[in-house]
CSV table of C-alpha atoms in Angstrom, one decimal:
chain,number,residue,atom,x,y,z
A,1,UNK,CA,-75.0,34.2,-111.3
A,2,UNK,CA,-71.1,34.7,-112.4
A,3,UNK,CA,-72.8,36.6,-115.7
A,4,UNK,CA,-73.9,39.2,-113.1
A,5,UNK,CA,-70.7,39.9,-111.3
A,6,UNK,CA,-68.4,42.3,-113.8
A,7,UNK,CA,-65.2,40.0,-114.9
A,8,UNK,CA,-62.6,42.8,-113.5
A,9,UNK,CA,-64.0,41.6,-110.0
A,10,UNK,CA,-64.1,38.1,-110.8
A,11,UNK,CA,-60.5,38.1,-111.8
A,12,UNK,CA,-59.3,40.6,-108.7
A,13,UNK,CA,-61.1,37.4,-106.1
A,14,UNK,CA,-59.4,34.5,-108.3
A,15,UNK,CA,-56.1,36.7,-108.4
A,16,UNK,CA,-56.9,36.9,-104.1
A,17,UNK,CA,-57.1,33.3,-103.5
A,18,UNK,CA,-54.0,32.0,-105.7
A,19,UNK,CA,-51.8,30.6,-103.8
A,20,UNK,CA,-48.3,31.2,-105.8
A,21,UNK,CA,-49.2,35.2,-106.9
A,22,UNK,CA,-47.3,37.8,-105.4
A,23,UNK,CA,-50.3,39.1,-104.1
A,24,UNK,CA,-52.3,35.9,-103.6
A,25,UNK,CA,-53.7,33.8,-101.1
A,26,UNK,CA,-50.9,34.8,-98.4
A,27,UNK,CA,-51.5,38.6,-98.7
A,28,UNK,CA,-55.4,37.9,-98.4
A,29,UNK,CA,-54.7,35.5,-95.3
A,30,UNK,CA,-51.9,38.3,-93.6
A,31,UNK,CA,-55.2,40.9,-94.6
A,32,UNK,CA,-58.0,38.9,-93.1
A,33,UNK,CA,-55.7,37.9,-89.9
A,34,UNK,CA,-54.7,41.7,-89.3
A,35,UNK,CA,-58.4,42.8,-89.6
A,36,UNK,CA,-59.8,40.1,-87.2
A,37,UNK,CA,-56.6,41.2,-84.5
A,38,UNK,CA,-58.1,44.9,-84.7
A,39,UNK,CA,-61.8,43.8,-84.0
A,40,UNK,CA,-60.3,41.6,-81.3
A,41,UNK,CA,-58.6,44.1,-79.7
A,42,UNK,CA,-61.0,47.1,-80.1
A,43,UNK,CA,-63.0,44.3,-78.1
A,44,UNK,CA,-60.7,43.8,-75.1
A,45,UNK,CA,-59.7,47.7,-74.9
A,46,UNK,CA,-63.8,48.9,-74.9
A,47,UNK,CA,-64.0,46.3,-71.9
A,48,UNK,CA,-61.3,47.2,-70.2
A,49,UNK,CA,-62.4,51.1,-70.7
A,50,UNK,CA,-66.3,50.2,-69.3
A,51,UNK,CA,-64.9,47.4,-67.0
A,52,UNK,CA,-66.9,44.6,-67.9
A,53,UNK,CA,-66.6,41.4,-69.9
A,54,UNK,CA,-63.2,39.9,-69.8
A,55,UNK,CA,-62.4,43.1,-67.7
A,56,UNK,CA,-65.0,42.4,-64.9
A,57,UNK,CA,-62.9,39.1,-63.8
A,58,UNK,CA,-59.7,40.9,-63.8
A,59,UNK,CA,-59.6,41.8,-59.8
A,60,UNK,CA,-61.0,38.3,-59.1
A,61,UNK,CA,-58.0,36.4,-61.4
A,62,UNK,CA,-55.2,38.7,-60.2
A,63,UNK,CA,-55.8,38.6,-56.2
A,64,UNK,CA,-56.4,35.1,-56.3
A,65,UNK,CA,-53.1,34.5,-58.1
A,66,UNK,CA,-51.4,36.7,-56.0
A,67,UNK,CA,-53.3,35.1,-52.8
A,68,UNK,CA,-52.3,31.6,-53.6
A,69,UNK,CA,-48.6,32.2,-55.0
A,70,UNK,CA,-46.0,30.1,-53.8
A,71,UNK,CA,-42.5,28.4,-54.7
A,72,UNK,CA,-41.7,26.7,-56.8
A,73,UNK,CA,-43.9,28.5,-58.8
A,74,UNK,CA,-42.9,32.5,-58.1
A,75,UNK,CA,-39.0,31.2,-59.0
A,76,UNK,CA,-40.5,30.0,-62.5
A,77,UNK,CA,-42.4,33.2,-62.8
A,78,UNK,CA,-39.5,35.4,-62.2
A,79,UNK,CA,-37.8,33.4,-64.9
A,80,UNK,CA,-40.1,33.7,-67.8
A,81,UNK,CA,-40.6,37.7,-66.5
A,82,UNK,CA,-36.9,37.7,-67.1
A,83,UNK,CA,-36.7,36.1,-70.1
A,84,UNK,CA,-39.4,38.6,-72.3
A,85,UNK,CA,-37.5,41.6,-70.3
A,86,UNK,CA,-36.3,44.5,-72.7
A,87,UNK,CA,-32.9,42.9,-71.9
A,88,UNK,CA,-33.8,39.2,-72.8
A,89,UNK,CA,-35.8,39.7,-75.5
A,90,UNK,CA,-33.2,42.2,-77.1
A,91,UNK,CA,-30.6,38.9,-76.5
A,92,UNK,CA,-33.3,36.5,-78.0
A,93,UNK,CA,-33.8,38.9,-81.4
A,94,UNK,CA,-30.1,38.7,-81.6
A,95,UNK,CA,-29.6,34.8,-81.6
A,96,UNK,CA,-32.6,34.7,-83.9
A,97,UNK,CA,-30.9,37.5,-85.8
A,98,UNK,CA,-27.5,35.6,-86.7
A,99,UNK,CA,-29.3,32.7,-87.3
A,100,UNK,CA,-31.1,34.4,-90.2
A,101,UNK,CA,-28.1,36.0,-91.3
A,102,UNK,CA,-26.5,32.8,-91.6
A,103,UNK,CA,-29.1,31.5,-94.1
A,104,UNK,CA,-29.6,34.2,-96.6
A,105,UNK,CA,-29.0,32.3,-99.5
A,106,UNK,CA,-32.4,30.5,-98.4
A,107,UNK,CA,-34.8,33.7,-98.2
A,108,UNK,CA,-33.2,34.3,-94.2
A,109,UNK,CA,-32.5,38.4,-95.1
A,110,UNK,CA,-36.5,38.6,-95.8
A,111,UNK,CA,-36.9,36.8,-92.2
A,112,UNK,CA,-34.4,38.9,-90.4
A,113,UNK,CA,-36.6,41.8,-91.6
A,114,UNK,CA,-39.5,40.2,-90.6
A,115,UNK,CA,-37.7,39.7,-86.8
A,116,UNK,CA,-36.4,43.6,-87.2
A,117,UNK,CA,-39.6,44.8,-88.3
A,118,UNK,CA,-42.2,42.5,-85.9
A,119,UNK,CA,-40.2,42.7,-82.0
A,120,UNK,CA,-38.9,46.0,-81.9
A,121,UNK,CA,-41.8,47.6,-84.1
A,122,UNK,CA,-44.5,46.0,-82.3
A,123,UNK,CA,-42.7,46.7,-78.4
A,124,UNK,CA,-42.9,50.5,-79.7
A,125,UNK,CA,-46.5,50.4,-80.8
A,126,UNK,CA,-47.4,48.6,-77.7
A,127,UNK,CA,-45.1,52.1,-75.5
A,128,UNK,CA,-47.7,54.1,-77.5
A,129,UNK,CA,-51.0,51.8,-76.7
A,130,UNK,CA,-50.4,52.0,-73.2
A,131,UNK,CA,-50.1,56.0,-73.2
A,132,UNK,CA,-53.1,56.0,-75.1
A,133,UNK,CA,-55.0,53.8,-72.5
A,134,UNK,CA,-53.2,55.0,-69.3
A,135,UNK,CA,-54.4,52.0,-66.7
A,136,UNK,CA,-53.0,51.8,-63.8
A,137,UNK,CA,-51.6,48.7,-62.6
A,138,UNK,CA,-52.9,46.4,-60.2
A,139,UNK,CA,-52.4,46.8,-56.4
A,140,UNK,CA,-51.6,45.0,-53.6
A,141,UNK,CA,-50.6,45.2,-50.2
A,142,UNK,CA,-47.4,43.3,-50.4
A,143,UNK,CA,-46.5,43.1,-53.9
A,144,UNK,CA,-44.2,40.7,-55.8
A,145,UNK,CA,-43.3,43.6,-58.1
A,146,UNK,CA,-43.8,47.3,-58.7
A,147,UNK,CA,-43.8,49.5,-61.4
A,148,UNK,CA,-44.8,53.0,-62.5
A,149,UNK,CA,-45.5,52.4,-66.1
A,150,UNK,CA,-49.2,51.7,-67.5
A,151,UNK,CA,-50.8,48.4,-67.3
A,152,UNK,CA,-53.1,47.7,-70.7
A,153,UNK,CA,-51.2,46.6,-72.9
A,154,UNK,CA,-48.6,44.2,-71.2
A,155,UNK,CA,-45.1,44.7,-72.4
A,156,UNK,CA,-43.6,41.4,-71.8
A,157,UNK,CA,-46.3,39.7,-73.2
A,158,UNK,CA,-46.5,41.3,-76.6
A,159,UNK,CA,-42.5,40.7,-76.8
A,160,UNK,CA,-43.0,36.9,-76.2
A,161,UNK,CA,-46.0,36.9,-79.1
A,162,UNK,CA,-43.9,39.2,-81.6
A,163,UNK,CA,-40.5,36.5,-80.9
A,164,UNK,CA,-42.1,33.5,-80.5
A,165,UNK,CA,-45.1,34.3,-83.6
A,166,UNK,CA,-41.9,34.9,-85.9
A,167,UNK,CA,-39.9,31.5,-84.8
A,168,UNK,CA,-43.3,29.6,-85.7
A,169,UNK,CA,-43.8,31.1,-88.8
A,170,UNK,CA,-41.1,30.5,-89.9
A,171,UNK,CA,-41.0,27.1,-88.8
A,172,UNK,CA,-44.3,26.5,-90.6
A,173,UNK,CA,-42.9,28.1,-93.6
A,174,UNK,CA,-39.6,26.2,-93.6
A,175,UNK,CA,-40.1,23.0,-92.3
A,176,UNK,CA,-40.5,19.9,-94.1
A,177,UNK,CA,-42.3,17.4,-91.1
A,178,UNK,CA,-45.6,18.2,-89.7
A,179,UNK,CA,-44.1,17.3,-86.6
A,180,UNK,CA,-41.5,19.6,-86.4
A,181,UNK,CA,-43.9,22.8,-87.4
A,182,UNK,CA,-46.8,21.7,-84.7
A,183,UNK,CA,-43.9,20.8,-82.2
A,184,UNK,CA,-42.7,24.4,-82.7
A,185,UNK,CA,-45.6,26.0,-82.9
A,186,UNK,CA,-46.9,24.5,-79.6
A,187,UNK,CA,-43.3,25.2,-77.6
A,188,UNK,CA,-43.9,28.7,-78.6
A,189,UNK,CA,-47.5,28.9,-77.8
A,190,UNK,CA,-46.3,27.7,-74.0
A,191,UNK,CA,-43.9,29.9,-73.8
A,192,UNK,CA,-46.4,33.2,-74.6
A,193,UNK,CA,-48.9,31.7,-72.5
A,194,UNK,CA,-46.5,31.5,-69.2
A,195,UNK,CA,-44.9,34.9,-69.9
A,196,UNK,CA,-49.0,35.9,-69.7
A,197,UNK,CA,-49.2,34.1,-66.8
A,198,UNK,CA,-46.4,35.2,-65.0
A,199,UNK,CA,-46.9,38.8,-65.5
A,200,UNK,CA,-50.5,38.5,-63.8
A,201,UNK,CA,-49.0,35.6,-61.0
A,202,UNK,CA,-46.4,38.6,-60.5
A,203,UNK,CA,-49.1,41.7,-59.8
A,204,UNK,CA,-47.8,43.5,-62.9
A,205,UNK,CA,-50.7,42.9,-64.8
A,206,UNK,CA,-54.6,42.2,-65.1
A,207,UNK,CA,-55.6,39.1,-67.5
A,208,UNK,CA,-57.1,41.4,-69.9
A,209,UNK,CA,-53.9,43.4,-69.6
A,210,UNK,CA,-52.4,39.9,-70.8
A,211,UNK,CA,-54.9,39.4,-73.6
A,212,UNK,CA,-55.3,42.5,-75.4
A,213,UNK,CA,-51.1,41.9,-75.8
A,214,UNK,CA,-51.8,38.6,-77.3
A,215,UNK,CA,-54.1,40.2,-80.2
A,216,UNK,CA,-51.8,42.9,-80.8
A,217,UNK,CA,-49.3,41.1,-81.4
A,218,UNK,CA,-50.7,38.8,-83.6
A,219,UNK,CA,-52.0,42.1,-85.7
A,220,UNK,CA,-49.1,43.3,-86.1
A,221,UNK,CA,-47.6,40.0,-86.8
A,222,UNK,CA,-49.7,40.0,-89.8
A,223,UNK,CA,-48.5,43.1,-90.8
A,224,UNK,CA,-45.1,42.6,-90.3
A,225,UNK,CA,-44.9,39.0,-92.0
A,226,UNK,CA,-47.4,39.4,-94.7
A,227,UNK,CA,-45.4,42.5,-96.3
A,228,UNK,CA,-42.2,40.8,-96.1
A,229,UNK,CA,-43.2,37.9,-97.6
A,230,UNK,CA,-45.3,39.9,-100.5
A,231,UNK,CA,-41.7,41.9,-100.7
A,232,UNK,CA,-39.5,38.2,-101.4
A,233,UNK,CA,-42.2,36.9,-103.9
A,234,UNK,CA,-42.1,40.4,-105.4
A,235,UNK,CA,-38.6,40.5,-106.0
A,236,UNK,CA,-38.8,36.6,-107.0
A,237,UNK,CA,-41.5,37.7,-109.6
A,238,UNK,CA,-39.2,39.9,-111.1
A,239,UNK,CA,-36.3,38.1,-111.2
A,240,UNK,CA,-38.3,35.2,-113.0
A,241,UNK,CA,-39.3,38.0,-115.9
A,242,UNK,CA,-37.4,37.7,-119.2
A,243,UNK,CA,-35.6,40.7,-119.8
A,244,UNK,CA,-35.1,42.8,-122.8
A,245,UNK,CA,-32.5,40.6,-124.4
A,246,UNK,CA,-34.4,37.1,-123.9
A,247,UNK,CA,-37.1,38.7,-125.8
A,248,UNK,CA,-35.6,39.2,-128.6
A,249,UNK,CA,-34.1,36.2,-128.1
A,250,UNK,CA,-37.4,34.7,-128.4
């Protein structure tokens, strides 16, 4: 069978699939994640456009969240809608930020791209989605909150993915216990999942609104962390090459 297949395409899949190449295994991983985001997301936005599948249990969801609201709960709401605000998440990419700076001898400069790159890029795409898709906002008779922007996709939510996704990465990538990287990981999980929550508990959004954020932020999470890291292993390929004077040398 592997007689049939031309070698140039046998050695472009094996070159895929290796883990330490520059443009192995993580690129194809970063590739396959970004294409399945798109798919998902082309999902969510033609329901939201017809109104049915996830869409169709969006008015249901949101006035039965806002029917049933009460404190404690509204308080913790407000906090996490706070906290993934333009403000707070321009406060959180700055103590990630330093923190990155700080270790640059130990690849943090390719991660503080990655954080420059992934929040602020991705909160921009997501200014252009919603002018693209121009929804309208849920509405209630005594709203929590109210705002004159678009609806699809939600804001907040795709801030808390883009932060959070890079803070788990890079604990993945970085740490040395398993139970530090799924302790991580699941903290920031929570923490995208409440701001999703809060923003439909608020009346700000529809739980598709919520969802389609989630997928584009993971897309673009891809993007954002994939090329970086092909960038560092790049570079690190390079630097490993002899240069002109070790081959003579040799």
């Amino acid at each position: 069978m592997t007689r049939l297949i031309p070698a140039a395409v046998v050695r472009f899949v094996e070159a895929r699939l290796t883990p330490g190449g520059e443009f192995g295994l993580h690129l194809t991983a970063g590739a396959a994640l970004m294409m399945a985001a798109v798919a998902a997301f082309g999902e969510v936005a033609e329901d939201v456009a017809e109104n049915d599948g996830v869409a169709a249990f969006d008015q249901h969801v949101s006035t039965w969240m806002h029917v049933n609201g009460q404190e404690p709960y509204t308080s913790i709401m407000w906090l996490f809608t706070h906290l993934h605000s333009v403000a707070g998440v321009c406060l959180l990419v700055a103590l990630a930020g330093a923190f990155f700076w700080r270790r640059a001898a130990l690849h943090g400069r390719y991660w503080l791209l990655a954080l420059v790159l992934s929040v602020p890029g991705g909160m921009l795409l997501n200014v252009v989605l919603k002018h693209i898709y121009q929804r309208a906002r849920p509405v209630f008779e005594e709203p929590l909150l109210t705002l004159a922007t678009y609806s699809f996709p939600s804001g907040h939510t795709v801030a808390a993915t883009l932060f959070w996704g890079v803070v788990a990465s890079y604990a993945v990538m970085t740490a040395q216990r398993w139970r530090v990287r799924c302790a991580v990981v699941a903290g920031a999980t929570l923490m995208v999942a409440l701001t999703g929550i809060s923003r439909i508990y608020l009346g700000a959004h529809y739980p598709s609104d919520v969802l389609g954020a989630m997928v584009e932020g993971c897309g673009w999470l891809a993007v954002c962390i994939t090329g970086c890291s092909t960038l560092r292993r790049r570079q690190a390929s390079r630097a490993a090459r002899p240069g002109p004077a070790d081959t003579r040398k040799g």
